[in-house]
Coordinates of C-alpha atoms in Angstrom, one line a residue:
Q1 CA 2.9 16.2 7.6
V2 CA 4.1 12.7 7.1
Q3 CA 6.8 11.9 4.3
L4 CA 6.5 8.6 2.6
V5 CA 9.2 6.8 0.7
E6 CA 8.3 3.5 -1.0
S7 CA 10.9 0.8 -2.5
G8 CA 11.0 -2.7 -3.7
G9 CA 9.3 -2.3 -7.2
G10 CA 10.7 -4.2 -10.3
L11 CA 10.5 -6.3 -13.1
V12 CA 9.0 -9.8 -12.3
Q13 CA 7.7 -12.9 -14.2
A14 CA 3.9 -13.9 -13.6
G15 CA 3.7 -16.1 -10.7
G16 CA 6.7 -14.4 -9.1
S17 CA 6.9 -12.4 -5.8
L18 CA 7.8 -8.8 -4.7
R19 CA 8.0 -7.1 -1.4
L20 CA 7.2 -3.3 -1.4
S21 CA 8.3 -1.3 1.5
C22 CA 7.1 2.1 2.7
V23 CA 9.1 4.2 5.5
A24 CA 7.4 7.0 7.0
S25 CA 9.2 10.1 8.6
G26 CA 7.7 13.3 10.2
R27 CA 4.8 13.5 12.3
T28 CA 4.2 9.7 12.3
F29 CA 2.8 9.8 15.7
S30 CA -0.5 11.1 14.0
T31 CA -0.8 8.2 11.7
N32 CA -3.6 5.7 12.3
S33 CA -3.7 3.9 8.9
M34 CA -1.7 3.2 6.2
A35 CA -2.4 1.7 2.9
W36 CA -1.3 0.8 -0.8
F37 CA -2.9 2.1 -3.8
R38 CA -2.0 1.3 -7.4
Q39 CA -2.5 3.0 -10.6
A40 CA -1.9 1.2 -14.1
P41 CA -1.5 3.2 -17.3
G42 CA -4.8 5.0 -18.3
K43 CA -6.5 4.0 -15.3
E44 CA -7.6 5.4 -12.1
R45 CA -5.6 5.0 -8.7
E46 CA -7.2 2.1 -6.9
F47 CA -7.1 0.6 -3.5
V48 CA -4.9 -2.5 -2.8
A49 CA -4.6 -2.8 0.9
A50 CA -4.6 -1.1 4.2
T51 CA -3.9 -1.5 7.7
T52 CA -4.3 0.4 11.1
W53 CA -1.3 1.3 13.0
I54 CA -2.2 0.3 16.5
S55 CA -4.5 -2.7 16.0
G56 CA -3.0 -4.3 12.9
N57 CA -6.5 -4.7 11.3
T58 CA -6.1 -5.2 7.7
Y59 CA -8.4 -4.7 4.6
Y60 CA -7.8 -6.0 0.9
A61 CA -9.1 -5.5 -2.5
D62 CA -11.2 -8.6 -3.7
D63 CA -8.6 -9.1 -6.7
V64 CA -5.5 -9.3 -4.3
K65 CA -6.9 -11.3 -1.3
G66 CA -5.0 -14.6 -0.8
R67 CA -2.2 -13.3 -2.7
F68 CA -0.8 -10.0 -1.3
T69 CA -0.3 -9.3 2.5
I70 CA -0.1 -5.9 4.3
S71 CA 2.0 -5.8 7.4
R72 CA 3.7 -3.1 9.4
D73 CA 6.7 -2.8 11.7
N74 CA 5.8 0.1 14.3
A75 CA 9.4 0.3 15.6
K76 CA 10.7 1.1 12.1
N77 CA 7.7 3.3 11.0
T78 CA 7.5 0.8 8.0
V79 CA 4.7 -0.8 6.1
Y80 CA 5.2 -3.8 3.7
L81 CA 3.2 -5.1 1.0
Q82 CA 4.1 -8.8 0.2
M83 CA 3.0 -9.5 -3.3
N84 CA 2.9 -13.6 -4.3
S85 CA 1.5 -15.1 -7.5
L86 CA 1.8 -11.9 -9.5
K87 CA -0.3 -11.5 -12.6
P88 CA 0.5 -9.1 -15.6
E89 CA -2.6 -7.2 -14.6
D90 CA -0.9 -6.1 -11.3
T91 CA 1.4 -4.2 -13.3
A92 CA 1.1 -0.6 -12.1
V93 CA 2.9 2.2 -10.0
Y94 CA 2.3 1.4 -6.5
Y95 CA 1.6 4.1 -3.9
C96 CA 1.9 4.1 -0.2
A97 CA -0.5 6.5 1.7
A98 CA -1.1 7.3 5.4
T99 CA -4.0 9.1 7.2
T100 CA -4.8 10.2 10.9
D101 CA -8.2 8.2 10.4
I102 CA -8.5 4.8 11.9
V103 CA -9.7 2.7 8.7
R104 CA -12.7 0.7 9.2
G105 CA -13.1 -1.3 5.8
I106 CA -12.2 -0.4 2.2
P107 CA -11.0 3.2 2.3
R108 CA -11.2 6.0 -0.3
R109 CA -8.4 7.4 -2.0
A110 CA -9.6 10.9 -0.7
D111 CA -9.3 9.6 2.8
F112 CA -5.5 9.7 2.7
R113 CA -3.5 12.9 2.8
S114 CA 0.0 11.9 2.8
W115 CA 1.4 10.1 -0.4
G116 CA 4.7 8.7 -1.5
Q117 CA 6.1 9.0 -4.9
G118 CA 5.2 5.6 -6.2
T119 CA 7.3 2.7 -7.2
Q120 CA 6.9 0.7 -10.5
V121 CA 5.8 -2.9 -10.5
T122 CA 6.0 -4.7 -14.0
V123 CA 4.9 -8.3 -14.3
S124 CA 5.8 -10.0 -17.5
S125 CA 3.4 -12.8 -18.9

């Protein structure tokens, strides 16, 4: 089992930036891909971005392409989500997720077994 802890959420004005971090511990050697999902009030949890641990391939949801960047630091077992040009519709709880699978394209929520507790991102207009 992999334990995930997110940080970096907060309140920001529209157009601003935030960087989320997710530190993995436990059986990290079995992790091949990590991702960020988000869930706004009253909505289902949706995919945001993913990266493969070894090759560093990245995948993004259409509405965050060009604004968000996912990256990883293998030595620190940490994945980041740099969020720029934030919009009020980006407001959500952001969750980090890990899987033993190698993601090849947009993954499904069900592909991930390990989840963090989430961090709130609020973008004011």
